[in-house]
Coordinates of C-alpha atoms in Angstrom, one line a residue:
M12 CA 23.5 -9.9 -54.7
S13 CA 20.8 -9.3 -52.2
A14 CA 21.7 -9.8 -48.6
F15 CA 18.2 -11.0 -47.8
K16 CA 18.1 -14.5 -46.5
A17 CA 14.8 -16.3 -46.8
R18 CA 13.5 -18.2 -43.9
P19 CA 13.2 -22.0 -44.4
S20 CA 9.7 -22.7 -45.7
A21 CA 9.0 -25.2 -42.9
T22 CA 9.9 -22.5 -40.3
L23 CA 7.7 -19.9 -42.0
E24 CA 4.8 -22.3 -42.3
R25 CA 5.1 -23.2 -38.6
D26 CA 5.1 -19.4 -37.7
L27 CA 2.0 -18.9 -39.7
D28 CA 0.3 -21.9 -38.1
E29 CA 1.1 -20.6 -34.6
Q30 CA -0.2 -17.1 -35.3
W31 CA -3.3 -18.5 -36.8
W32 CA -4.1 -20.7 -33.8
M33 CA -3.2 -18.0 -31.3
A34 CA -5.5 -15.6 -33.1
R35 CA -8.2 -18.3 -32.6
A36 CA -7.4 -18.4 -28.9
L37 CA -7.5 -14.6 -28.6
A38 CA -10.9 -14.6 -30.4
L39 CA -12.2 -17.1 -27.8
A40 CA -10.8 -15.0 -25.0
R41 CA -12.6 -11.9 -26.2
R42 CA -15.9 -13.8 -25.8
G43 CA -15.2 -13.4 -22.0
E44 CA -15.5 -9.6 -22.3
A45 CA -17.6 -8.3 -19.4
L46 CA -18.0 -11.9 -18.2
A47 CA -14.5 -12.7 -16.9
S48 CA -13.7 -9.7 -14.7
P49 CA -12.1 -9.5 -12.2
N50 CA -10.2 -12.4 -13.8
P51 CA -8.3 -12.0 -17.1
M52 CA -9.9 -13.0 -20.4
V53 CA -8.4 -16.3 -21.5
G54 CA -9.0 -18.5 -24.5
A55 CA -7.5 -21.9 -25.1
V56 CA -7.3 -24.2 -28.2
L57 CA -6.0 -27.7 -28.1
V58 CA -4.7 -28.9 -31.5
G59 CA -4.3 -32.7 -32.0
A60 CA -1.1 -34.6 -31.9
N61 CA -1.0 -35.2 -35.7
G62 CA 0.0 -31.6 -36.3
A63 CA -1.9 -28.5 -37.2
R64 CA -2.3 -27.2 -40.7
L65 CA -3.2 -23.6 -41.2
G66 CA -6.9 -23.1 -40.7
R67 CA -7.8 -26.7 -40.4
K68 CA -10.7 -26.6 -37.8
D69 CA -10.8 -30.4 -37.7
E70 CA -7.5 -30.4 -36.0
V71 CA -9.1 -28.9 -32.9
V72 CA -9.7 -31.5 -30.2
G73 CA -10.8 -29.1 -27.5
E74 CA -11.2 -25.4 -26.8
G75 CA -12.8 -23.0 -24.4
F76 CA -12.9 -19.5 -22.8
H77 CA -13.1 -18.3 -19.3
T78 CA -16.1 -16.7 -17.6
Y79 CA -16.0 -15.8 -13.9
A80 CA -19.5 -17.2 -13.1
K81 CA -18.8 -20.6 -14.7
L82 CA -15.6 -20.9 -12.7
H83 CA -13.4 -23.2 -14.8
H84 CA -10.4 -21.7 -16.6
A85 CA -10.2 -21.9 -20.4
E86 CA -7.5 -24.6 -20.3
I87 CA -9.6 -26.9 -18.2
L88 CA -12.6 -26.5 -20.5
A89 CA -10.4 -27.3 -23.5
L90 CA -8.9 -30.4 -21.7
E91 CA -12.4 -31.6 -20.7
K92 CA -13.6 -31.4 -24.2
A93 CA -10.5 -33.1 -25.6
G94 CA -10.5 -36.1 -23.2
P95 CA -7.8 -38.7 -24.2
A96 CA -7.1 -36.7 -27.4
A97 CA -5.2 -34.1 -25.3
R98 CA -2.3 -36.5 -25.0
G99 CA 0.5 -35.3 -27.3
A100 CA -1.5 -32.2 -28.3
T101 CA -0.4 -28.6 -28.5
L102 CA -2.2 -26.1 -26.3
Y103 CA -2.5 -22.5 -27.6
V104 CA -3.4 -20.1 -24.9
N105 CA -3.2 -16.3 -24.7
L106 CA -2.0 -16.2 -21.1
E107 CA 0.5 -18.3 -19.1
P108 CA -1.4 -21.1 -17.4
C109 CA -1.8 -20.6 -13.7
C110 CA 0.2 -22.7 -11.2
H111 CA -1.5 -21.6 -7.9
T112 CA -4.7 -22.5 -6.1
G113 CA -7.3 -19.8 -6.0
R114 CA -11.0 -20.4 -6.8
T115 CA -9.8 -23.4 -8.8
G116 CA -6.8 -25.7 -8.8
P117 CA -3.7 -25.1 -10.9
C118 CA -4.1 -25.4 -14.6
T119 CA -0.5 -26.5 -15.0
R120 CA -1.1 -29.8 -13.1
A121 CA -4.1 -30.6 -15.3
I122 CA -2.1 -29.9 -18.4
I123 CA 0.7 -32.2 -17.2
A124 CA -1.7 -34.9 -16.2
A125 CA -3.4 -34.8 -19.5
G126 CA -0.2 -35.5 -21.4
V127 CA -0.1 -32.3 -23.4
A128 CA 3.2 -32.2 -25.3
R129 CA 3.6 -28.5 -26.0
V130 CA 2.2 -25.2 -24.8
V131 CA 2.3 -22.0 -26.9
A132 CA 1.4 -18.9 -25.0
A133 CA 1.1 -15.3 -26.0
M134 CA 2.4 -13.7 -22.8
P135 CA 3.4 -14.4 -19.2
D136 CA 0.8 -13.9 -16.5
P137 CA 1.4 -10.5 -14.8
N138 CA -0.1 -11.9 -11.6
P139 CA 2.9 -12.0 -9.1
A140 CA 1.5 -15.4 -7.9
V141 CA 2.3 -16.8 -11.4
A142 CA 4.7 -14.6 -13.3
G143 CA 6.8 -17.3 -15.1
R144 CA 6.3 -20.0 -12.5
G145 CA 3.6 -21.7 -14.6
F146 CA 6.0 -21.9 -17.5
A147 CA 8.7 -23.3 -15.2
E148 CA 6.5 -26.0 -13.9
L149 CA 5.5 -27.1 -17.3
R150 CA 9.0 -27.1 -18.5
A151 CA 10.1 -29.2 -15.5
A152 CA 7.6 -31.8 -16.5
G153 CA 9.1 -32.1 -20.0
I154 CA 6.6 -30.0 -21.8
E155 CA 8.0 -27.7 -24.5
V156 CA 6.9 -24.1 -23.9
T157 CA 7.0 -21.2 -26.4
C158 CA 5.9 -17.7 -25.4
G159 CA 5.5 -14.4 -27.3
I160 CA 3.1 -15.3 -30.2
L161 CA 0.9 -12.3 -30.9
E162 CA 2.1 -10.9 -27.6
E163 CA 1.1 -7.3 -28.3
E164 CA -2.6 -8.3 -29.0
A165 CA -2.6 -10.3 -25.9
R166 CA -1.2 -7.5 -23.8
R167 CA -3.9 -5.1 -25.0
L168 CA -6.6 -7.5 -24.3
N169 CA -5.7 -7.9 -20.6
E170 CA -4.1 -4.5 -19.8
A171 CA -6.8 -3.7 -17.3
F172 CA -6.2 -6.9 -15.4
A173 CA -2.5 -6.4 -15.5
C174 CA -2.9 -2.9 -13.9
W175 CA -5.2 -4.0 -11.2
I176 CA -3.2 -7.1 -10.2
T177 CA 0.1 -5.3 -10.1
A178 CA -0.7 -1.7 -9.1
R179 CA -3.9 -2.4 -7.3
R180 CA -5.8 0.3 -9.1
P181 CA -8.1 0.3 -12.1
W182 CA -6.9 0.9 -15.6
V183 CA -8.3 4.3 -16.7
T184 CA -9.2 5.1 -20.3
L185 CA -10.1 8.7 -21.2
K186 CA -12.6 9.0 -24.0
S187 CA -13.3 12.4 -25.4
A188 CA -15.2 13.7 -28.5
L189 CA -13.8 16.7 -30.3
T190 CA -14.4 18.7 -33.4
R191 CA -12.1 18.2 -36.3
D192 CA -10.1 21.3 -35.2
G193 CA -9.7 19.9 -31.7
E194 CA -12.2 21.7 -29.5
I195 CA -14.6 20.2 -27.0
F196 CA -18.1 21.4 -27.9
L197 CA -20.4 22.0 -24.9
A198 CA -24.0 22.4 -25.8
E199 CA -26.4 24.5 -23.8
P200 CA -28.5 22.7 -21.1
G201 CA -31.1 20.5 -22.7
E202 CA -29.6 20.9 -26.2
R203 CA -28.5 17.7 -28.0
R204 CA -25.7 18.4 -30.5
W205 CA -23.6 15.4 -31.6
I206 CA -19.9 16.0 -32.5
T207 CA -19.3 12.5 -33.9
S208 CA -21.2 10.0 -36.1
A209 CA -23.5 7.2 -35.2
A210 CA -20.6 4.8 -36.0
S211 CA -18.4 6.5 -33.3
R212 CA -21.3 6.4 -30.8
K213 CA -21.7 2.7 -31.4
E214 CA -18.0 2.2 -30.7
V215 CA -18.3 4.2 -27.5
Q216 CA -21.1 1.8 -26.4
R217 CA -18.6 -1.1 -27.2
M218 CA -16.1 0.6 -24.9
R219 CA -18.6 0.9 -22.2
H220 CA -19.4 -2.8 -22.5
A221 CA -15.7 -3.6 -22.1
S222 CA -15.4 -1.5 -19.0
D223 CA -16.3 -2.3 -15.4
A224 CA -17.2 1.3 -14.5
L225 CA -18.0 4.6 -16.2
L226 CA -16.7 7.8 -14.4
T227 CA -18.1 11.3 -14.9
G228 CA -18.6 14.6 -13.1
I229 CA -21.7 16.3 -11.9
G230 CA -21.2 19.1 -14.4
T231 CA -21.7 16.6 -17.3
V232 CA -24.8 15.1 -15.6
L233 CA -26.4 18.5 -14.9
V234 CA -25.9 19.7 -18.5
D235 CA -26.6 16.5 -20.5
D236 CA -28.7 14.3 -18.1
P237 CA -27.1 11.2 -19.7
R238 CA -28.1 7.6 -19.0
L239 CA -24.4 6.5 -18.7
T240 CA -25.4 2.9 -19.5
D241 CA -24.1 0.1 -21.6
R242 CA -26.7 -0.2 -24.4
T243 CA -25.0 -2.8 -26.5
G244 CA -27.5 -5.5 -25.4
L245 CA -24.5 -7.9 -24.9
P246 CA -24.4 -10.1 -21.8
R247 CA -22.3 -9.0 -18.8
R248 CA -21.8 -10.5 -15.4
R249 CA -22.1 -7.3 -13.5
P250 CA -23.9 -4.1 -14.5
L251 CA -21.8 -1.2 -15.6
L252 CA -21.1 0.8 -12.5
R253 CA -22.0 4.4 -13.0
V254 CA -19.8 6.6 -10.9
I255 CA -20.4 10.3 -10.5
L256 CA -18.2 12.8 -8.7
D257 CA -20.4 15.4 -6.9
S258 CA -18.7 17.6 -4.3
H259 CA -21.9 19.3 -3.1
L260 CA -24.5 16.7 -4.0
R261 CA -26.2 18.6 -6.7
L262 CA -27.5 15.4 -8.4
R263 CA -31.2 15.8 -9.0
P264 CA -33.5 13.0 -7.8
D265 CA -35.4 13.2 -11.1
S266 CA -32.2 12.8 -13.3
R267 CA -31.9 9.8 -15.6
P268 CA -29.1 8.1 -13.6
V269 CA -31.2 8.3 -10.4
R270 CA -34.5 7.3 -12.0
S271 CA -32.8 4.2 -13.5
A272 CA -30.6 3.3 -10.5
R273 CA -30.5 -0.4 -9.7
S274 CA -27.7 -0.6 -7.2
D275 CA -25.4 0.5 -10.1
V276 CA -25.0 4.2 -9.3
L277 CA -22.2 5.3 -7.0
V278 CA -21.8 9.0 -6.0
F279 CA -18.5 10.1 -4.5
T280 CA -19.0 13.3 -2.5
T281 CA -17.2 15.3 0.3
P282 CA -17.9 14.9 4.0
A283 CA -19.5 18.4 4.0
A284 CA -22.2 17.6 1.5
S285 CA -25.9 17.8 2.4
S286 CA -27.1 14.8 4.5
A287 CA -30.7 15.6 3.6
R288 CA -30.1 15.3 -0.1
A289 CA -28.0 12.2 0.5
S290 CA -31.0 10.5 2.3
V291 CA -33.3 11.3 -0.7
L292 CA -30.8 9.8 -3.2
R293 CA -30.2 6.7 -1.1
R294 CA -33.9 6.0 -0.9
A295 CA -33.9 6.2 -4.7
G296 CA -31.3 3.4 -4.9
V297 CA -28.1 5.5 -5.2
E298 CA -25.1 4.7 -3.1
I299 CA -23.6 7.9 -1.6
L300 CA -20.0 7.7 -0.4
P301 CA -18.2 10.7 1.3
I302 CA -14.5 10.5 0.9
P303 CA -11.6 12.8 1.6
S304 CA -11.4 15.8 -0.6
H305 CA -8.6 17.5 -2.6
E306 CA -9.0 21.2 -3.3
G307 CA -12.7 20.9 -2.4
R308 CA -13.4 17.9 -4.6
P309 CA -13.5 14.2 -4.0
D310 CA -9.8 13.0 -4.2
L311 CA -9.4 11.1 -7.4
R312 CA -6.8 8.8 -6.0
E313 CA -9.2 7.8 -3.2
V314 CA -11.9 7.3 -5.8
L315 CA -9.8 4.8 -7.7
A316 CA -8.5 3.1 -4.6
E317 CA -12.1 2.5 -3.5
L318 CA -13.1 1.2 -7.0
A319 CA -10.1 -1.2 -6.9
R320 CA -11.3 -2.6 -3.6
R321 CA -14.6 -3.3 -5.3
D322 CA -12.8 -5.4 -7.9
I323 CA -13.3 -2.8 -10.6
L324 CA -10.5 -3.4 -13.2
S325 CA -11.3 -0.9 -15.9
V326 CA -12.7 2.7 -15.7
L327 CA -13.9 4.6 -18.7
L328 CA -13.6 8.3 -18.1
E329 CA -16.3 10.2 -20.0
A330 CA -16.3 13.7 -18.5
G331 CA -15.9 17.4 -19.3
P332 CA -12.7 19.4 -19.5
A333 CA -12.4 20.1 -15.8
L334 CA -12.4 16.4 -14.6
N335 CA -10.4 15.3 -17.6
D336 CA -7.7 17.9 -16.8
A337 CA -7.7 16.9 -13.1
A338 CA -7.2 13.2 -14.0
L339 CA -4.5 14.0 -16.5
A340 CA -2.7 16.3 -14.1
A341 CA -2.7 13.7 -11.4
G342 CA -1.2 11.1 -13.7
L343 CA -4.2 8.8 -13.4
V344 CA -5.0 8.3 -17.0
D345 CA -3.4 5.3 -18.7
K346 CA -4.9 5.5 -22.2
V347 CA -6.8 8.0 -24.3
R348 CA -9.2 7.6 -27.2
L349 CA -9.9 10.9 -28.9
F350 CA -12.9 10.9 -31.3
Y351 CA -12.5 13.7 -33.9
G352 CA -15.8 14.4 -35.6
S353 CA -16.1 15.7 -39.2
R354 CA -17.4 19.1 -38.3
S355 CA -15.4 22.1 -37.1
A356 CA -16.3 24.2 -34.0
R357 CA -18.4 27.3 -34.7
R358 CA -17.6 29.9 -32.1
R359 CA -20.8 31.3 -30.7
A360 CA -21.4 33.9 -28.0
S361 CA -22.6 32.7 -24.7
S362 CA -26.3 32.3 -24.6
A363 CA -28.0 35.3 -23.1
R364 CA -30.7 33.0 -22.0
S365 CA -28.6 30.6 -20.0
G366 CA -25.2 32.1 -19.8
A367 CA -23.8 28.6 -20.9
K368 CA -20.5 28.4 -22.6
V369 CA -20.9 26.4 -25.8
A370 CA -17.3 25.9 -26.8
S371 CA -14.2 25.1 -24.8
R372 CA -10.7 26.2 -25.9
R373 CA -9.2 23.4 -23.8
R374 CA -7.2 21.0 -25.8
P375 CA -6.8 17.2 -25.5
P376 CA -3.6 15.7 -24.2
D377 CA -0.5 16.6 -26.2
L378 CA -0.2 13.9 -28.8
A379 CA 3.5 14.0 -28.5
T380 CA 3.2 12.6 -25.0
L381 CA 1.5 9.4 -26.2
S382 CA 3.1 6.1 -27.1
R383 CA 1.9 3.2 -29.2
M384 CA -0.4 5.5 -31.1
R385 CA -2.7 4.3 -33.8
L386 CA -5.5 5.7 -35.9
E387 CA -8.9 4.2 -36.6
E388 CA -11.9 5.3 -38.7
F389 CA -15.5 5.1 -37.7
G390 CA -17.7 6.5 -40.4
P391 CA -16.5 10.0 -41.2
D392 CA -14.7 10.3 -37.8
V393 CA -11.0 9.7 -37.0
V394 CA -10.1 8.2 -33.6
V395 CA -6.6 8.7 -32.1
E396 CA -5.6 6.1 -29.5
G397 CA -2.4 6.3 -27.4
Y398 CA -0.9 5.4 -24.1
L399 CA 0.3 7.5 -21.3
H400 CA 1.5 4.5 -19.2
D401 CA 2.6 1.0 -20.1
V402 CA 1.7 -1.4 -17.4
Y403 CA 3.9 -4.1 -19.0
E404 CA 7.0 -2.0 -19.2
G405 CA 10.1 -4.2 -18.7
H406 CA 8.1 -7.4 -19.2
T407 CA 8.1 -7.9 -23.0
V408 CA 8.9 -11.4 -24.1
Q409 CA 9.5 -11.2 -27.8
S410 CA 8.7 -14.8 -28.9
Q411 CA 11.0 -17.2 -27.3
A412 CA 11.1 -20.9 -26.3
L413 CA 11.5 -21.3 -22.6

């Protein structure tokens, strides 16, 4: 006889219901991408007191998602829409409701005052000012609290906020495009040679949209003259901050980043860099910031510390092998996304015309060092994603009633 013991159908149905409604809350939260930072992305769904059946949209009495500019938190927006129908309802929210006064009052007090009967959350708030206190306040008021529904998805959504609020530094994602055999192809100056497909390049634009800043080195700018912009066309509260590390201020005034600068280009350089070139770039709208150097280059730790002070939660590192290696060696990369194109590297001799090296033997991070790995496909390309750090280590909830 099988040892398998089926879960009661009512329990299974309730689990499915809760996951369905939490997925809806997460989808709402994602609508705050590039609009909520430096706050977390939060979505809230209030389901009426008569009980929620799977997928029944007419059970929703109120819902909302947070954007920084419009101030109100997701829970408050949902409560305002629900009005009296919030009494006895269940609130699904992807992050623990706040219990402190910041730019707004505590959400917990509003939830209690509205007569909500039950709160289902995906994860605790990593903010030390909340961190379980919100749940405790709700529970003390007689509200049933369950946490841990779709927790992994919720953690991924707000990993940048969690890093910034706990470690006071931005979350760094290294993105690199490689040939199918794992080489970084470096084109000659002025030459456009794509390793990956249009589908992958569209995904990179999505990654830029989800980031507060893009970080690269002067070598990449001199060779490719890239725009470094978010070209999704989607709304964002702040422009993508384009950050360039340039030890000797070799950035050309006629380069694309400089010509398109609208107070969104920040160049970190060393104190010894040319003040004359700095004046020219500043007049063009580029911010020049000398910072302490490490081995003759701007200190990466100082760079990230300054970005954190500017409320930059997430940094997308799109650079060449030298800067990638330096960031990895310093332990400053949290997550990697490696885009493997469908073509293999063709070893070519250095160009006699320019002396440029067109293929690098440097390899991406050892995949054995990555955790929580997953594979995705974009057109003919394969993307490997993995983590080097887990900002939530030791804080997993694993679905429990509190």
